[in-house]
mmCIF file of C-alpha atoms in Angstrom:
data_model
loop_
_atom_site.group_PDB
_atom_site.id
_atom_site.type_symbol
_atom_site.label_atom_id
_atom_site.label_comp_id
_atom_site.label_asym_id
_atom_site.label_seq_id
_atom_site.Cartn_x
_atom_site.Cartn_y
_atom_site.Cartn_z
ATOM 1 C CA UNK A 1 2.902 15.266 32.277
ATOM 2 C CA UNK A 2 1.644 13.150 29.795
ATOM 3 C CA UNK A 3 -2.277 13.799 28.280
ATOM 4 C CA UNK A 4 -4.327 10.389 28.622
ATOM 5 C CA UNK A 5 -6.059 10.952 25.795
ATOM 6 C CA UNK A 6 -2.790 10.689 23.837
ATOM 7 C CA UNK A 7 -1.675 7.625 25.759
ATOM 8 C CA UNK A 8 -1.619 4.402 22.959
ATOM 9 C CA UNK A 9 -1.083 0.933 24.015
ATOM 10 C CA UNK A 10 0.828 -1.424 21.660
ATOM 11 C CA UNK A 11 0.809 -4.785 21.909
ATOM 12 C CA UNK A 12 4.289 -6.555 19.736
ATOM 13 C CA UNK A 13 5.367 -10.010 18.927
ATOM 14 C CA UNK A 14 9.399 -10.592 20.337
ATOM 15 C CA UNK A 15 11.351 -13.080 19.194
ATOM 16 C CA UNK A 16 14.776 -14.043 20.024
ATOM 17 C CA UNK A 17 14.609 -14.019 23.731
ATOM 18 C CA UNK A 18 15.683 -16.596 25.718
ATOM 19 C CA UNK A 19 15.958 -15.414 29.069
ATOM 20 C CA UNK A 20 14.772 -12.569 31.680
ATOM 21 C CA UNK A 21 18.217 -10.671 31.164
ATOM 22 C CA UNK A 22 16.721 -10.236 26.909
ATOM 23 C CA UNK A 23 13.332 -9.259 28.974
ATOM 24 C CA UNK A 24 14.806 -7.034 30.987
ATOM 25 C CA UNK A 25 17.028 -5.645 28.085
ATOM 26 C CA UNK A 26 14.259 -5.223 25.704
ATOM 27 C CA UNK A 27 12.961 -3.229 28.709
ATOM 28 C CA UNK A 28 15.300 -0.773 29.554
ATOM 29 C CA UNK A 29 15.799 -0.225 25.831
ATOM 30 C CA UNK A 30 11.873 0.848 25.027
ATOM 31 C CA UNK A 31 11.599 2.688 27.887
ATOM 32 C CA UNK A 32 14.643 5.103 27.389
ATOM 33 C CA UNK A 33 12.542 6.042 24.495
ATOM 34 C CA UNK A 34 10.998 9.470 25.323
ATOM 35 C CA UNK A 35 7.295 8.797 25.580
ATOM 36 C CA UNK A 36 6.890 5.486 26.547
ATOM 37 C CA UNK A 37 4.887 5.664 29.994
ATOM 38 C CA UNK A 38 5.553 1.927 30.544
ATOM 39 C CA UNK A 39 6.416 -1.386 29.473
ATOM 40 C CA UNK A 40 5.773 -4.933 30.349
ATOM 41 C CA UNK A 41 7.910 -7.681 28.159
ATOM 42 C CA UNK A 42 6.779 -11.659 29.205
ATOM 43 C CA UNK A 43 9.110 -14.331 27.744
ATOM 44 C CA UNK A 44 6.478 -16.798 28.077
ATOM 45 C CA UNK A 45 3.938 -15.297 25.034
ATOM 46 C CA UNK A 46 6.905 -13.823 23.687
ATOM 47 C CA UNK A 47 4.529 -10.649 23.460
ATOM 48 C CA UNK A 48 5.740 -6.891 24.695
ATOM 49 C CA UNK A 49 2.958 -4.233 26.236
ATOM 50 C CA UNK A 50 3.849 -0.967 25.444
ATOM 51 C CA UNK A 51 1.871 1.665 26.810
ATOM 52 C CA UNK A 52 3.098 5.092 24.997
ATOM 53 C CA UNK A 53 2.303 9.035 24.245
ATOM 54 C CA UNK A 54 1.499 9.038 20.455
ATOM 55 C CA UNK A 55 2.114 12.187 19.807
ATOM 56 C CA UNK A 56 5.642 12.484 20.829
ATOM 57 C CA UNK A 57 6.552 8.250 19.367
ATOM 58 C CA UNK A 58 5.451 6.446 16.619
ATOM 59 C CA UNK A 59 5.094 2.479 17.063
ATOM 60 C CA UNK A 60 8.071 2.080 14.446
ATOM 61 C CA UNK A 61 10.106 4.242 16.770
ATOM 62 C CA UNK A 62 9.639 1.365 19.327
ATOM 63 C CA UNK A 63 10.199 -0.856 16.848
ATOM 64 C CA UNK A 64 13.125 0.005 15.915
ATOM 65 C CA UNK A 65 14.574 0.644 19.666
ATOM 66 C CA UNK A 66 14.177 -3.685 19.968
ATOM 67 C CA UNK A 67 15.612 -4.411 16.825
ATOM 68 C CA UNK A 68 18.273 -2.127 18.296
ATOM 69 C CA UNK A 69 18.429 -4.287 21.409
ATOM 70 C CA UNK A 70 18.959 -7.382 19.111
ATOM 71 C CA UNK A 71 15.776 -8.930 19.016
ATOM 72 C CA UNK A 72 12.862 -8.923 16.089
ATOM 73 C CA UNK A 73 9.308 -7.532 16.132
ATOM 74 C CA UNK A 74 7.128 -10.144 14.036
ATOM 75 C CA UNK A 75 5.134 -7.761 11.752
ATOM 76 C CA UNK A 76 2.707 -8.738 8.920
ATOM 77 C CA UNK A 77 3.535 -7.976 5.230
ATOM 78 C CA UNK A 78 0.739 -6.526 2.755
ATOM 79 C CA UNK A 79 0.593 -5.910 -0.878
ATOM 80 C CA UNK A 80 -2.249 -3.832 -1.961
ATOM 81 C CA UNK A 81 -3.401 -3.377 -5.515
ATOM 82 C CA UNK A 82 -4.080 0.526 -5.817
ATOM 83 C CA UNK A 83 -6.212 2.205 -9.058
ATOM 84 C CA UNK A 84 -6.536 5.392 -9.822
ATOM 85 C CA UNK A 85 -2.501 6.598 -9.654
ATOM 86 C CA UNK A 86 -1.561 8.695 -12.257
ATOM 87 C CA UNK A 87 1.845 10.326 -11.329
ATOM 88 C CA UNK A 88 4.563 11.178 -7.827
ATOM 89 C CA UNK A 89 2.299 13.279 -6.653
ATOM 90 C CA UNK A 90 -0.215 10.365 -6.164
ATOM 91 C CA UNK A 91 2.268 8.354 -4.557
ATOM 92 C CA UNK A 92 3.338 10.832 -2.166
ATOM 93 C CA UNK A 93 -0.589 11.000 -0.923
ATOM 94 C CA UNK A 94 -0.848 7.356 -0.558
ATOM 95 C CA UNK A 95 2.691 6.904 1.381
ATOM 96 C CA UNK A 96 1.894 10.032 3.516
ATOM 97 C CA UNK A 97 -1.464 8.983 4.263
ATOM 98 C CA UNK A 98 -0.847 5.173 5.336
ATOM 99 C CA UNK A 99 2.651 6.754 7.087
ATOM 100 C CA UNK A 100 0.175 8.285 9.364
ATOM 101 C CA UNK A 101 -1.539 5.732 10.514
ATOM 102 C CA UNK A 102 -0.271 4.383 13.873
ATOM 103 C CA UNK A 103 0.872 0.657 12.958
ATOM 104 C CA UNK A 104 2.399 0.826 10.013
ATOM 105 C CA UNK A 105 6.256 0.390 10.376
ATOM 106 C CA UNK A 106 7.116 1.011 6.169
ATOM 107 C CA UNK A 107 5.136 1.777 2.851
ATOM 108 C CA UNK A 108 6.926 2.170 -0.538
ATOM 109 C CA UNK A 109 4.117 2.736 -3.705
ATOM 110 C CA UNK A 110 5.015 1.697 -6.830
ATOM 111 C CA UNK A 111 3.278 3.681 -9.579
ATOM 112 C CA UNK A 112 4.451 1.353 -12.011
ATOM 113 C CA UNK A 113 3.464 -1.710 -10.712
ATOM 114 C CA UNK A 114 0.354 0.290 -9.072
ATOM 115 C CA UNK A 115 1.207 -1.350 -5.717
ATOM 116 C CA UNK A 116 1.844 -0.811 -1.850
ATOM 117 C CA UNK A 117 4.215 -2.669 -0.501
ATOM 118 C CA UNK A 118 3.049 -2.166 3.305
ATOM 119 C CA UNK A 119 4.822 -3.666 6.635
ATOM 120 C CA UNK A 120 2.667 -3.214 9.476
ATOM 121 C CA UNK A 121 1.620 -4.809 13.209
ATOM 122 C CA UNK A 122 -1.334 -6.632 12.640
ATOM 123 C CA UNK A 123 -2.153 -6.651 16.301
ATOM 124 C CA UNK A 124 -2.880 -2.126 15.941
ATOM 125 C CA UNK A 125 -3.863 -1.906 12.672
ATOM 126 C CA UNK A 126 -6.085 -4.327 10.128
ATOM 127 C CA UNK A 127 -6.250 -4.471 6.193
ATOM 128 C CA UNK A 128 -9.171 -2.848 6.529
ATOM 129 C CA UNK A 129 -8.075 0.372 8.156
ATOM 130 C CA UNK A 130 -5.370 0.360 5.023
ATOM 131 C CA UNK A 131 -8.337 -0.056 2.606
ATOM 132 C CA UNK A 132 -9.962 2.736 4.598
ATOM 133 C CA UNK A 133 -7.508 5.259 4.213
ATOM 134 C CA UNK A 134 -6.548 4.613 0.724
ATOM 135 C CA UNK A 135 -10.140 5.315 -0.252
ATOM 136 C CA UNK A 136 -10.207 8.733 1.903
ATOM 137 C CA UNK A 137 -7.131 9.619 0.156
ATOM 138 C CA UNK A 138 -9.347 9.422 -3.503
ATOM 139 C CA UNK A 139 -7.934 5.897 -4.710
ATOM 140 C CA UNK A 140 -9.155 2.896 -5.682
ATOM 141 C CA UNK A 141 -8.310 -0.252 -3.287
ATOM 142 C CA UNK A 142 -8.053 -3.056 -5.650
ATOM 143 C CA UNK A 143 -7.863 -5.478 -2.967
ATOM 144 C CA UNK A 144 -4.575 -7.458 -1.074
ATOM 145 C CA UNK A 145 -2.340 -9.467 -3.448
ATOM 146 C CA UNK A 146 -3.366 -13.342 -3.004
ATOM 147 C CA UNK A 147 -6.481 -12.373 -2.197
ATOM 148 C CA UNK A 148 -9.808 -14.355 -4.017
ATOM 149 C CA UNK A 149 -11.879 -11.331 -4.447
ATOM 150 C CA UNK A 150 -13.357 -10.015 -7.365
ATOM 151 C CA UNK A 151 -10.341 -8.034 -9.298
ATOM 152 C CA UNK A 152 -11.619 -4.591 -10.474
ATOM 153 C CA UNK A 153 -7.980 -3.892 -11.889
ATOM 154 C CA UNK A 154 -9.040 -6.987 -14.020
ATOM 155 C CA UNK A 155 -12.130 -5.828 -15.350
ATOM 156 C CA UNK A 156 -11.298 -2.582 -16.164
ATOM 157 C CA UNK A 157 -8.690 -3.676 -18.269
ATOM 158 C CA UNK A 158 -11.043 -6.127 -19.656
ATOM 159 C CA UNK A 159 -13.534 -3.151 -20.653
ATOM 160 C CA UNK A 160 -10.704 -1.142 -22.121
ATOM 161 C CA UNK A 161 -9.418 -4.247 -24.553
ATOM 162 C CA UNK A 162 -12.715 -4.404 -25.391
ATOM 163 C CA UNK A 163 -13.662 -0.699 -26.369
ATOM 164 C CA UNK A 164 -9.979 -1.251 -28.593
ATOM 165 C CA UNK A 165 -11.169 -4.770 -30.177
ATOM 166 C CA UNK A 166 -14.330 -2.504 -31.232
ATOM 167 C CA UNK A 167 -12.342 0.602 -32.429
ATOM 168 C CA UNK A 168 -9.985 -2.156 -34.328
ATOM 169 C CA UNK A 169 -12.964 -3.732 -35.660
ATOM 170 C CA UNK A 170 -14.791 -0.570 -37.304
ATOM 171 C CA UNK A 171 -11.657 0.692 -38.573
ATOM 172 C CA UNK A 172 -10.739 -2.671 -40.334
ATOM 173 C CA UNK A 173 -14.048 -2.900 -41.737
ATOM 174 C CA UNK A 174 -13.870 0.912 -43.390
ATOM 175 C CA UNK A 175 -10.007 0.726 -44.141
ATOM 176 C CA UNK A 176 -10.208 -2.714 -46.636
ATOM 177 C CA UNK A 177 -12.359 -0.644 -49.052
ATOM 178 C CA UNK A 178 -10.802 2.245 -49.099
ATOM 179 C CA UNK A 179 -7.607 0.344 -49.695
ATOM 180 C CA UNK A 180 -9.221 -1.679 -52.630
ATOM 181 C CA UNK A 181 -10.207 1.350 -54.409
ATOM 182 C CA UNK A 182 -6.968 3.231 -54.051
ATOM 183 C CA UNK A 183 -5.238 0.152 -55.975
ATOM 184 C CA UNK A 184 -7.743 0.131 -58.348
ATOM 185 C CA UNK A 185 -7.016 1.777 -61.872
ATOM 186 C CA UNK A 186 -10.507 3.976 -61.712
ATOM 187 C CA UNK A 187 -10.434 6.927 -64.237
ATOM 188 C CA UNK A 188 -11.326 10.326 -62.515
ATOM 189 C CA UNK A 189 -12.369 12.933 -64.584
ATOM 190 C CA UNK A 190 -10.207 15.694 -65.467
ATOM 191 C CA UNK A 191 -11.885 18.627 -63.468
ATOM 192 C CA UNK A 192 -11.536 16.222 -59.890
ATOM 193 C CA UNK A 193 -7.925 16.836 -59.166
ATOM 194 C CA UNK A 194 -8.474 20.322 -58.283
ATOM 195 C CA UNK A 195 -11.639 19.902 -56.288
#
């Protein structure tokens, strides 16, 4: 029997149906999943109720069993700036950590690029709960691509080609002299070669 307290609901966006028979096989199709407790599809909303057991099914798994049937899920597409990555080991926190989260269908990190690329159902989890997570996991959330926010990523980099412009600066400054005298014909003294 299943333990309420595990019981999810899920609400997803269909399209492609046209009729009750794609209602009633989007239906049958869920609900042969094991751990789906029920399942209401209406053609009108193009919407799909699922009420499931979490622990045994993840919302991609239910996904997945209507793309099987033919029809698409309508999910929401995110990329988030991350800070703070340093090597695979990083990225395999950040992908297990939003992988967990019930809602998100995919996640690929890019170390590189210092990106998640996220596919999720807007309508079980939010941005925020992303941002949320990321932080927990010890990163930085630079904010979602497109958005107008305030780019940390930007002013960091900012402060670092600064600190170099100063280092670049002061070494200039000392490095012209030194270079002038070492072309200049100056006569040392003969004891200053072995000092």
């Amino acid at each position: 029997m299943n333990n309420k307290k595990n019981n999810k609901k899920a609400e997803l966006k269909i399209t492609g149906m046209t009729c009750a028979t794609c209602v009633r096989t989007i239906e049958k199709s869920v609900s042969n999943l094991d751990g789906v407790t029920d399942i209401k599809v209406n053609l009108g909303n193009e919407t799909g109720t699922v009420e499931y057991d979490s622990t045994k099914l993840r919302i991609a798994d239910i996904e997945k069993a209507v793309r099987d049937a033919g029809y698409e899920v309508v999910d929401e597409k995110a990329t988030i700036k991350i800070g703070g990555m340093t090597c695979a080991t990083c990225v395999k926190t950040i992908e297990k950590a939003l992988k967990n989260l019930d809602g998100i269908i995919s996640v690929n990190v890019n170390l590189g690029a210092e990106k998640a690329y996220i596919t999720y159902n807007p309508r079980i989890i939010s941005v925020t709960d992303i941002k949320k997570t990321i932080e927990e996991a010890g990163y930085q959330y630079l904010g979602k691509e497109g958005e107008e926010i305030e780019d940390l990523e930007k002013i960091a980099r900012e402060k670092d080609l600064k600190e170099k412009t100063k280092r670049f600066i002061i070494g200039f400054v000392i490095g012209i002299p030194l270079m002038i005298l070492m072309y200049l014909p100056i006569k040392l003294p003969s004891f200053m070669p072995y000092l």
